[in-house]
Structures are given as structure tokens and as C-alpha cells.
Tab-separated table of C-alpha atoms in Angstrom:
chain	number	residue	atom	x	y	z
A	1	UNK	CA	108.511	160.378	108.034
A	2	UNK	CA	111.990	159.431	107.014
A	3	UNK	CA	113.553	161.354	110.208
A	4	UNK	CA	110.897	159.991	112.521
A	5	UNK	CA	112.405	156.195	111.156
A	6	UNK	CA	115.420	157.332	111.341
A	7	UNK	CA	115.470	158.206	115.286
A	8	UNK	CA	113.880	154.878	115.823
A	9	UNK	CA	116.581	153.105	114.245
A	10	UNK	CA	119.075	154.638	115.573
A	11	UNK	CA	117.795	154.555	119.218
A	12	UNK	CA	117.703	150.808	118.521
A	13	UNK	CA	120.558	148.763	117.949
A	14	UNK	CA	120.652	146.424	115.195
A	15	UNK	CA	121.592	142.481	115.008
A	16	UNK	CA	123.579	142.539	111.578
A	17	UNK	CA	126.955	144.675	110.956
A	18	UNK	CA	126.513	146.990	107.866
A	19	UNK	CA	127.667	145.757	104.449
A	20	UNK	CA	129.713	148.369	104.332
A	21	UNK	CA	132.174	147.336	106.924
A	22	UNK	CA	131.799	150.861	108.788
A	23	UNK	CA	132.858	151.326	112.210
A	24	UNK	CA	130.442	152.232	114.848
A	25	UNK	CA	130.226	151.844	118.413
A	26	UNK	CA	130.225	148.279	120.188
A	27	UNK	CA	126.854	146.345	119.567
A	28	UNK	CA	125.681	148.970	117.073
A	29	UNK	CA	127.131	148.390	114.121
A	30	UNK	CA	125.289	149.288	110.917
A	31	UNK	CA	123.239	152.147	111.904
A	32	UNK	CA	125.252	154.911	113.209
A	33	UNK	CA	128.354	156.119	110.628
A	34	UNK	CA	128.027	154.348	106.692
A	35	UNK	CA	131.391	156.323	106.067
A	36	UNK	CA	133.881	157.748	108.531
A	37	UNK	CA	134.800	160.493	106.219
A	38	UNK	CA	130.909	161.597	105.708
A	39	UNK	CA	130.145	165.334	106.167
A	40	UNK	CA	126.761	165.120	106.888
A	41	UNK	CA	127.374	163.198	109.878
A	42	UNK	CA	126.051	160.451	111.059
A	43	UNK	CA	123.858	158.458	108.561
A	44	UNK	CA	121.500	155.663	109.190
A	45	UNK	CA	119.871	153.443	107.152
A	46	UNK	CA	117.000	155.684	106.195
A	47	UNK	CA	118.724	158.750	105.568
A	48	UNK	CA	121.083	156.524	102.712
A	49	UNK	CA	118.141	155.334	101.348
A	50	UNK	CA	116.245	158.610	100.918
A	51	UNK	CA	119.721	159.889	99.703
A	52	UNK	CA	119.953	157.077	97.269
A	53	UNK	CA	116.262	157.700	96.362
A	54	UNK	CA	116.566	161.543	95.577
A	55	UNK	CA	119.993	160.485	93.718
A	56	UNK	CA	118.384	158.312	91.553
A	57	UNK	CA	115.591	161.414	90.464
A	58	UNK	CA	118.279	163.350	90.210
A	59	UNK	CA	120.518	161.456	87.938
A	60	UNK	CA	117.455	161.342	85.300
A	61	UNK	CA	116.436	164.956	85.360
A	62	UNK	CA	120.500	166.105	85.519
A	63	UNK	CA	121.277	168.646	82.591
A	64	UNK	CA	124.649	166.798	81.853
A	65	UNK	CA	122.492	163.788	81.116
A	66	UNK	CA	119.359	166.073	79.705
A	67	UNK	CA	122.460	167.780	77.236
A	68	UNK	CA	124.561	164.484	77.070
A	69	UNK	CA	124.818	163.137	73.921
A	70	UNK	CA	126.270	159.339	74.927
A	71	UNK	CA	123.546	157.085	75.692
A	72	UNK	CA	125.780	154.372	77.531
A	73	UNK	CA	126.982	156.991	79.934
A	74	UNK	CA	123.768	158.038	80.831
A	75	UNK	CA	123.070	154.748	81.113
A	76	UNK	CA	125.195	153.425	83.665
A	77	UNK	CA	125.104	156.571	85.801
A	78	UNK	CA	121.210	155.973	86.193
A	79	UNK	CA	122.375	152.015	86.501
A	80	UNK	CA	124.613	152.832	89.048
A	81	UNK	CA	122.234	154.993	91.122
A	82	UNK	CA	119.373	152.506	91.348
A	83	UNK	CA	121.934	149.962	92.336
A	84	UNK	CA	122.709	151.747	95.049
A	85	UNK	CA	119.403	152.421	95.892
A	86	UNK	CA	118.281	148.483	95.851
A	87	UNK	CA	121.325	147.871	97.682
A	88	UNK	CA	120.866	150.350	100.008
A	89	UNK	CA	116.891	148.837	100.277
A	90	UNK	CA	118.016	145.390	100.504
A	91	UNK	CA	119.879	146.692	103.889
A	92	UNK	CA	116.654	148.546	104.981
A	93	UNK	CA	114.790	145.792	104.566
A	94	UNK	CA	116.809	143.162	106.017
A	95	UNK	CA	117.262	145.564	109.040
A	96	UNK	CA	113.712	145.598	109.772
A	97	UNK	CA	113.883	141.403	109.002
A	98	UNK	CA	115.926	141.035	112.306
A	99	UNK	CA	114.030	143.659	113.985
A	100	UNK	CA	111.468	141.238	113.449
A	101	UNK	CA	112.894	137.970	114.436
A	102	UNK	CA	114.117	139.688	117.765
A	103	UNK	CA	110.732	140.492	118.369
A	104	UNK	CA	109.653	137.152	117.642
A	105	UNK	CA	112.079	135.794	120.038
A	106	UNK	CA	111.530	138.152	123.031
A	107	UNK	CA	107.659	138.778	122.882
A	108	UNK	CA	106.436	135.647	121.191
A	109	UNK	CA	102.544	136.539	122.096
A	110	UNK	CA	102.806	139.991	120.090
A	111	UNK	CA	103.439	138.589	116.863
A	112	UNK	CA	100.419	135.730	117.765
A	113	UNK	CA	98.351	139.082	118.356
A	114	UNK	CA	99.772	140.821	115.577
A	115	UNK	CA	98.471	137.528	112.894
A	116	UNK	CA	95.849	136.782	115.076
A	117	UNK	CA	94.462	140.875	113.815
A	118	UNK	CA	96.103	139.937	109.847
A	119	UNK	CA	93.619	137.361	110.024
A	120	UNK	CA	90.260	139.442	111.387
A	121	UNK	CA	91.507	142.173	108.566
A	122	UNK	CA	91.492	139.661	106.102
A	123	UNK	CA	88.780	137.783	107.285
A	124	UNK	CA	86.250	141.098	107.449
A	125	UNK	CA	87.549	142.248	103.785
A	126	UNK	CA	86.621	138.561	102.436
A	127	UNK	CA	83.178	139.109	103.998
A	128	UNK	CA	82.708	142.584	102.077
A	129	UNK	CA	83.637	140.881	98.683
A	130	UNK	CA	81.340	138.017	99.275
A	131	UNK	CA	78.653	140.842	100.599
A	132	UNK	CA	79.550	142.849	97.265
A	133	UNK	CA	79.296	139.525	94.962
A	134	UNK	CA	75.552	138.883	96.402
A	135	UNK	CA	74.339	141.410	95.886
A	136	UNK	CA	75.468	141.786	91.880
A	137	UNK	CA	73.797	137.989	91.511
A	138	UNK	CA	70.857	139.061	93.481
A	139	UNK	CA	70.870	142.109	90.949
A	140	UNK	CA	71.843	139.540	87.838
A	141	UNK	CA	68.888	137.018	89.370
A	142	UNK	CA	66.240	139.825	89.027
A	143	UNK	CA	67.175	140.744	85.365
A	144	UNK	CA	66.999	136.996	84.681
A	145	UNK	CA	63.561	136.663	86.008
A	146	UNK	CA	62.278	139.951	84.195
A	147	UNK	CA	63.473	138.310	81.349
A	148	UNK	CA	61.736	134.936	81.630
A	149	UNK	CA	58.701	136.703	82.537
A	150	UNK	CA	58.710	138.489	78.769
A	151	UNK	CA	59.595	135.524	77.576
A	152	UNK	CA	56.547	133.806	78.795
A	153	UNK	CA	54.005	136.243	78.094
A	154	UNK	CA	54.486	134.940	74.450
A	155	UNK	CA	53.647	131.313	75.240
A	156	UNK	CA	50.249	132.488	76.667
A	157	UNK	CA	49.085	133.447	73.571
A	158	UNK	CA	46.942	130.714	71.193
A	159	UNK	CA	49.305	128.364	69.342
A	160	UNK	CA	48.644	127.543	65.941
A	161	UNK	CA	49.948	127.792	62.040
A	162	UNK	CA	48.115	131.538	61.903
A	163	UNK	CA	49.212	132.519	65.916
A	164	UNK	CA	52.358	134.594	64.438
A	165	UNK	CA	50.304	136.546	61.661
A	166	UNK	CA	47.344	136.738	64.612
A	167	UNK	CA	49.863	138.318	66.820
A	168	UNK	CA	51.823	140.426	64.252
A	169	UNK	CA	47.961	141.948	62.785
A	170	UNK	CA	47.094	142.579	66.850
A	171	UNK	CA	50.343	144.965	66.834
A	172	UNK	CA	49.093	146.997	63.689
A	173	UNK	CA	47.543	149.751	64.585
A	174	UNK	CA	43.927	150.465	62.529
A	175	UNK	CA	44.030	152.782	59.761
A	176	UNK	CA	42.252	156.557	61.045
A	177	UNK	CA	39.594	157.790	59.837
A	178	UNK	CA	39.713	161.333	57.827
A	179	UNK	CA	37.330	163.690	59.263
């Protein structure tokens, strides 16, 4: 998934010049080269964040930190790789922010389409909770009746100073006969 992102940004060129100053070619700044002296080649935004990401699982499962006895070392090597990895998200992300706004500009009726289905989403899921919460009270409504019906089965019966010991003497069962 990462390469498949990758080609797409680099087959598009970006609005913003990378942080890092690099040089690329005119109107493309940002995507193509991070670093003139890299060996891999060219990077692009993606492949220094998944970079950044596997560094940052790497510095936390690296047997010089695994065998390393000083904490605050550790500690700012696995600082300093998750920096990099926010900053290198922060770029990512405001990448795809332009990407965004030049849509925006260009095809104004997509991104009315594309809120205009955000909305229907929403709108359908909202529907399925208020679906779901009906039927629990219509469940929650039944036990409430069952209940009041026992409850009034108890009125029914004759009212008086002797009604409770009448009732409690109906529930005794009689005493058997031996044969």
C-alpha cells in the first residue's frame, strides 16, 4: 500500500517545498530526493515515513537498547525516532492538506459530491442507531408491562386485615395423607 501511495505522489507534484530544503526538479519540490546524498534513491514522502515508522520499532526492540544499561540513552534514541516520525507525518499530512485545497479549487463540485455522500453515510448510520435504540425500549417496554401485569394480579385479590394470611394459607400446600 505504501508503494502504491508512493507512485501517486510522486506522479503528482506538490504545492509546498519540503522542510528539508532538498533540491528537486522545478515545480516538484518535496517529493522526489529528501537527501541528495541518499543511497536508496529517490525517497518520497511515504517511503520516509514507513522508514521512520519501522525505525521507531526498531529502536525499541534493538539489542544495544534490550542490553543497554542507561535509561536516558535509550530514552532519547526512541525520543528521537518518533520525532522524526511525527515530523515526517506532519509533512505527509500536510501534503495531502494541499492536495486537498487544489482539488477544492479546480473541481469545486467533487468535494460538494464528496460531503454531499459524508452526509448520506452519516445520515444512514444515525438511522441504524436510532433503529437499534427502538428496538431495546420496545424490548425494555415489554418487560415493563410483564411486570405491571404481576404486579396487578395481587390487587385482584380481596382486600382486608386477614387478605395477606388468606393469601399466604392459599400458597401452603395441604398436608398428605399416609396410606
Amino acid at each position: 500500500m505504501a508503494s502504491s501511495l508512493g507512485r501517486m505522489m510522486a506522479s503528482q507534484p506538490p504545492s509546498v517545498p519540503h522542510p528539508s530544503g532538498a533540491p528537486g526538479p522545478p515545480g516538484q519540490p518535496g517529493l522526489l530526493p529528501v537527501s541528495a546524498g541518499n543511497s536508496q534513491g529517490n525517497n518520497t514522502l511515504v517511503d520516509d515515513l514507513e522508514a521512520s515508522f519501522e525505525a521507531c520499532f526498531a529502536s525499541l526492540v534493538s539489542q544495544d537498547y534490550v542490553n543497554g544499561t542507561d535509561q536516558e540513552e535509550i530514552r532519547t534514541g526512541v525520543d528521537q525516532c518518533i520525532q522524526k516520525f511525527l515530523d515526517v507525518a506532519r509533512q505527509t499530512e500536510c501534503f495531502f492538506l494541499q492536495k486537498r485545497l487544489q482539488l477544492s479549487v479546480q473541481k469545486p463540485e467533487q468535494v460538494v459530491k464528496e460531503d454531499v455522500s459524508e452526509l448520506r453515510n452519516e445520515l444512514q448510520r444515525k438511522e441504524l442507531l436510532i433503529q437499534k435504540h427502538l428496538t431495546k425500549i420496545h424490548h425494555w417496554q415489554q418487560v415493563l408491562e410483564d411486570i405491571n401485569v404481576q404486579h396487578k394480579k395481587p390487587t385482584e385479590l380481596p382486600q382486608g386485615p386477614l387478605a395477606f394470611l388468606e393469601q399466604a394459607s392459599a400458597n401452603i400446600p395441604a398436608p398428605m395423607k399416609p396410606n
